[in-house]
Amino acid sequence: MADNLSNVLARLGEARILPVVELDTSEAALPLAKALMAGGLPVAEITFRSEAAADSIGILRERIPEMLVGAGTVLDIEQVEQAHRAGSQFVVTPGFNPAVVEACLETGLPVLPGINNPTGVERALGFGLDAVKFFPAEASGGVPFLKALSGPYPFVRFVPTGGIGPDNLGDYLALPNVLACGGSWIVSPTLVRASRFDEVARLAGEAVALAARNA
């Protein structure tokens, strides 16, 4: 599992941006993924906020195998199992549920558990994890808080998510302890429902260019 986790983290670190995707139907999965790829983002977190999540992950793993596809908003062991069966390459959780983290580790699924305080960081370290999601980022102190965490935990890497967009993306990516930033502004449900995949590709390209300036 360690090698698998290392590979996932390396690919997230290369992308610097993790699009957080909510899909009403699995039919939108393929055109959305192609738009992200066209914009230079070969990665997506498909959230379990809808019943289309598992099918969407399965479609992308089969049709676009070169894309890194993870399952997000995973709340229980059943969803871990669904994500695994669908072929998800990693799992992201909004909070730290020890049962979910343990299920991921037992299954061999790399997991980024959500934390927003030092206690959460240390719980992750107790499970052998030194990369975590920081959520909700802006509401939990944002850039100043992540700077403060780099003191006692200089070896921990974060994927901040929540309240991040073009206006503050560069501030987060400039931090040495930020692996990548998660966000839904590129793939807003409004754009997806309207099939505005051209706009998704444009926003992805802009985000990639912004990330490159803060490499």
Tab-separated table of C-alpha atoms in Angstrom:
chain	number	residue	atom	x	y	z
A	1	MET	CA	0.000	0.000	0.000
A	2	ALA	CA	2.895	2.343	0.770
A	3	ASP	CA	4.140	2.316	-2.816
A	4	ASN	CA	0.612	2.887	-4.087
A	5	LEU	CA	0.170	5.830	-1.718
A	6	SER	CA	3.511	7.289	-2.753
A	7	ASN	CA	2.504	7.094	-6.404
A	8	VAL	CA	-0.840	8.801	-5.766
A	9	LEU	CA	0.779	11.579	-3.749
A	10	ALA	CA	3.419	12.080	-6.428
A	11	ARG	CA	0.746	12.473	-9.102
A	12	LEU	CA	-1.258	14.874	-6.944
A	13	GLY	CA	1.903	16.855	-6.347
A	14	GLU	CA	2.483	17.080	-10.085
A	15	ALA	CA	-1.082	18.239	-10.765
A	16	ARG	CA	-1.111	20.693	-7.795
A	17	ILE	CA	-4.904	20.956	-8.193
A	18	LEU	CA	-7.539	18.365	-7.320
A	19	PRO	CA	-10.910	19.094	-8.959
A	20	VAL	CA	-13.732	18.122	-6.576
A	21	VAL	CA	-16.527	16.805	-8.760
A	22	GLU	CA	-20.205	16.280	-7.937
A	23	LEU	CA	-22.150	14.490	-10.680
A	24	ASP	CA	-25.903	14.083	-10.850
A	25	THR	CA	-25.598	11.377	-13.507
A	26	SER	CA	-22.776	9.158	-14.684
A	27	GLU	CA	-23.391	10.259	-18.294
A	28	ALA	CA	-21.556	13.497	-17.529
A	29	ALA	CA	-18.450	11.736	-16.210
A	30	LEU	CA	-16.690	11.112	-19.514
A	31	PRO	CA	-17.138	14.542	-21.157
A	32	LEU	CA	-16.208	16.228	-17.897
A	33	ALA	CA	-13.039	14.176	-17.548
A	34	LYS	CA	-12.088	14.872	-21.158
A	35	ALA	CA	-12.531	18.600	-20.486
A	36	LEU	CA	-10.260	18.406	-17.444
A	37	MET	CA	-7.661	16.502	-19.454
A	38	ALA	CA	-7.873	19.080	-22.247
A	39	GLY	CA	-7.179	21.784	-19.683
A	40	GLY	CA	-4.141	19.926	-18.362
A	41	LEU	CA	-5.641	18.327	-15.254
A	42	PRO	CA	-5.443	14.515	-15.397
A	43	VAL	CA	-6.986	14.046	-11.948
A	44	ALA	CA	-10.435	14.161	-10.349
A	45	GLU	CA	-12.088	13.487	-7.002
A	46	ILE	CA	-15.599	12.135	-7.621
A	47	THR	CA	-17.614	12.804	-4.496
A	48	PHE	CA	-20.113	10.407	-2.966
A	49	ARG	CA	-22.639	13.233	-2.677
A	50	SER	CA	-24.758	11.527	-5.312
A	51	GLU	CA	-25.660	7.972	-6.260
A	52	ALA	CA	-23.803	8.417	-9.549
A	53	ALA	CA	-20.381	8.447	-7.883
A	54	ALA	CA	-19.431	4.763	-8.074
A	55	ASP	CA	-20.643	4.351	-11.662
A	56	SER	CA	-18.821	7.533	-12.679
A	57	ILE	CA	-15.564	6.311	-11.150
A	58	GLY	CA	-15.943	2.989	-12.928
A	59	ILE	CA	-16.530	4.671	-16.282
A	60	LEU	CA	-13.464	6.883	-15.943
A	61	ARG	CA	-11.202	4.057	-14.828
A	62	GLU	CA	-12.270	2.012	-17.841
A	63	ARG	CA	-12.365	4.735	-20.481
A	64	ILE	CA	-9.545	7.052	-19.355
A	65	PRO	CA	-7.077	4.802	-17.501
A	66	GLU	CA	-4.351	7.449	-17.620
A	67	MET	CA	-6.416	9.729	-15.377
A	68	LEU	CA	-5.985	9.627	-11.595
A	69	VAL	CA	-9.482	9.116	-10.173
A	70	GLY	CA	-10.393	9.156	-6.497
A	71	ALA	CA	-13.522	8.953	-4.372
A	72	GLY	CA	-14.425	11.915	-2.182
A	73	THR	CA	-16.809	12.639	0.691
A	74	VAL	CA	-16.461	9.011	1.767
A	75	LEU	CA	-18.293	8.723	5.073
A	76	ASP	CA	-18.573	5.028	5.922
A	77	ILE	CA	-17.148	1.577	5.301
A	78	GLU	CA	-19.821	0.740	2.721
A	79	GLN	CA	-18.715	3.677	0.590
A	80	VAL	CA	-15.088	2.556	0.942
A	81	GLU	CA	-16.126	-0.813	-0.456
A	82	GLN	CA	-18.098	0.822	-3.278
A	83	ALA	CA	-15.143	3.023	-4.165
A	84	HIS	CA	-12.808	0.029	-4.168
A	85	ARG	CA	-15.107	-2.054	-6.381
A	86	ALA	CA	-15.429	0.857	-8.812
A	87	GLY	CA	-11.652	1.041	-9.183
A	88	SER	CA	-11.000	4.227	-7.236
A	89	GLN	CA	-7.287	4.926	-6.871
A	90	PHE	CA	-7.603	6.871	-3.635
A	91	VAL	CA	-10.147	8.024	-1.058
A	92	VAL	CA	-10.708	11.467	0.462
A	93	THR	CA	-12.799	11.998	3.592
A	94	PRO	CA	-14.173	15.285	4.983
A	95	GLY	CA	-13.298	14.371	8.579
A	96	PHE	CA	-11.291	11.796	10.484
A	97	ASN	CA	-13.298	8.619	10.953
A	98	PRO	CA	-10.936	5.929	12.306
A	99	ALA	CA	-13.160	3.117	11.016
A	100	VAL	CA	-13.095	4.541	7.477
A	101	VAL	CA	-9.342	5.127	7.570
A	102	GLU	CA	-8.740	1.606	8.843
A	103	ALA	CA	-11.012	0.144	6.146
A	104	CYS	CA	-9.036	1.995	3.465
A	105	LEU	CA	-5.730	0.766	4.823
A	106	GLU	CA	-6.988	-2.819	5.056
A	107	THR	CA	-8.311	-2.601	1.489
A	108	GLY	CA	-5.088	-1.090	0.211
A	109	LEU	CA	-6.725	2.187	-0.813
A	110	PRO	CA	-4.593	5.294	-0.289
A	111	VAL	CA	-6.572	7.689	1.904
A	112	LEU	CA	-6.423	11.416	2.611
A	113	PRO	CA	-8.472	11.881	5.789
A	114	GLY	CA	-9.857	15.307	6.589
A	115	ILE	CA	-8.460	17.258	9.549
A	116	ASN	CA	-8.521	20.887	10.667
A	117	ASN	CA	-6.470	20.904	13.874
A	118	PRO	CA	-3.264	19.493	15.396
A	119	THR	CA	-5.154	16.654	17.067
A	120	GLY	CA	-6.327	15.489	13.653
A	121	VAL	CA	-2.773	15.599	12.335
A	122	GLU	CA	-1.569	13.419	15.169
A	123	ARG	CA	-4.406	10.949	14.697
A	124	ALA	CA	-3.348	10.610	11.064
A	125	LEU	CA	0.269	10.117	12.085
A	126	GLY	CA	-0.892	7.385	14.435
A	127	PHE	CA	-2.189	5.520	11.371
A	128	GLY	CA	1.100	6.031	9.543
A	129	LEU	CA	-0.245	8.839	7.326
A	130	ASP	CA	1.737	12.022	6.722
A	131	ALA	CA	-0.532	13.511	4.036
A	132	VAL	CA	-4.028	14.742	4.893
A	133	LYS	CA	-6.868	16.857	3.602
A	134	PHE	CA	-7.243	20.222	5.362
A	135	PHE	CA	-10.962	20.996	5.442
A	136	PRO	CA	-12.712	23.393	5.486
A	137	ALA	CA	-9.567	25.331	4.672
A	138	GLU	CA	-10.653	28.967	4.680
A	139	ALA	CA	-13.080	28.564	7.574
A	140	SER	CA	-10.390	26.792	9.628
A	141	GLY	CA	-7.733	29.466	9.426
A	142	GLY	CA	-6.495	29.107	5.875
A	143	VAL	CA	-2.952	30.016	4.914
A	144	PRO	CA	-1.901	31.393	8.343
A	145	PHE	CA	-3.046	28.198	10.044
A	146	LEU	CA	-1.138	25.982	7.615
A	147	LYS	CA	1.954	28.107	8.182
A	148	ALA	CA	1.562	27.558	11.921
A	149	LEU	CA	1.223	23.789	11.475
A	150	SER	CA	4.493	23.661	9.535
A	151	GLY	CA	6.346	24.391	12.786
A	152	PRO	CA	5.524	21.245	14.775
A	153	TYR	CA	4.774	19.124	11.694
A	154	PRO	CA	7.278	20.096	8.971
A	155	PHE	CA	7.038	16.624	7.400
A	156	VAL	CA	3.235	16.607	6.982
A	157	ARG	CA	1.724	17.547	3.625
A	158	PHE	CA	-1.740	19.019	3.211
A	159	VAL	CA	-4.403	19.140	0.522
A	160	PRO	CA	-6.448	22.189	1.571
A	161	THR	CA	-10.021	22.244	0.321
A	162	GLY	CA	-12.941	24.535	1.033
A	163	GLY	CA	-13.186	28.179	0.034
A	164	ILE	CA	-10.283	27.999	-2.426
A	165	GLY	CA	-10.534	29.580	-5.870
A	166	PRO	CA	-8.523	31.614	-8.366
A	167	ASP	CA	-8.159	34.562	-5.976
A	168	ASN	CA	-6.363	32.641	-3.232
A	169	LEU	CA	-5.084	29.494	-4.971
A	170	GLY	CA	-1.611	30.963	-5.412
A	171	ASP	CA	-1.357	31.811	-1.708
A	172	TYR	CA	-1.957	28.184	-0.762
A	173	LEU	CA	0.265	26.666	-3.437
A	174	ALA	CA	3.130	28.923	-2.350
A	175	LEU	CA	3.277	27.068	0.988
A	176	PRO	CA	5.913	24.311	1.053
A	177	ASN	CA	3.659	21.980	3.071
A	178	VAL	CA	0.798	22.137	0.521
A	179	LEU	CA	0.820	19.176	-1.821
A	180	ALA	CA	-2.165	20.253	-3.913
A	181	CYS	CA	-5.357	22.249	-3.530
A	182	GLY	CA	-8.829	20.808	-3.845
A	183	GLY	CA	-11.688	22.849	-5.217
A	184	SER	CA	-14.944	22.790	-7.139
A	185	TRP	CA	-14.753	26.143	-8.919
A	186	ILE	CA	-13.415	24.485	-12.071
A	187	VAL	CA	-16.171	21.866	-12.131
A	188	SER	CA	-19.119	23.642	-10.533
A	189	PRO	CA	-22.381	21.656	-10.683
A	190	THR	CA	-23.924	24.551	-12.599
A	191	LEU	CA	-21.418	24.184	-15.440
A	192	VAL	CA	-21.735	20.406	-15.487
A	193	ARG	CA	-25.536	20.436	-15.555
A	194	ALA	CA	-25.436	22.898	-18.452
A	195	SER	CA	-22.861	20.726	-20.279
A	196	ARG	CA	-20.488	23.705	-20.383
A	197	PHE	CA	-17.482	21.451	-20.759
A	198	ASP	CA	-15.711	24.042	-22.893
A	199	GLU	CA	-15.799	26.351	-19.892
A	200	VAL	CA	-14.519	23.576	-17.645
A	201	ALA	CA	-11.550	23.090	-19.970
A	202	ARG	CA	-10.875	26.843	-19.986
A	203	LEU	CA	-11.009	27.116	-16.192
A	204	ALA	CA	-8.796	24.063	-15.832
A	205	GLY	CA	-6.229	25.597	-18.144
A	206	GLU	CA	-6.255	28.855	-16.209
A	207	ALA	CA	-5.805	26.999	-12.915
A	208	VAL	CA	-2.916	24.952	-14.304
A	209	ALA	CA	-1.211	28.127	-15.518
A	210	LEU	CA	-1.683	29.754	-12.105
A	211	ALA	CA	-0.274	26.694	-10.383
A	212	ALA	CA	2.769	26.735	-12.665
A	213	ARG	CA	3.517	30.290	-11.564
A	214	ASN	CA	3.615	29.066	-7.962
A	215	ALA	CA	5.636	25.904	-8.577
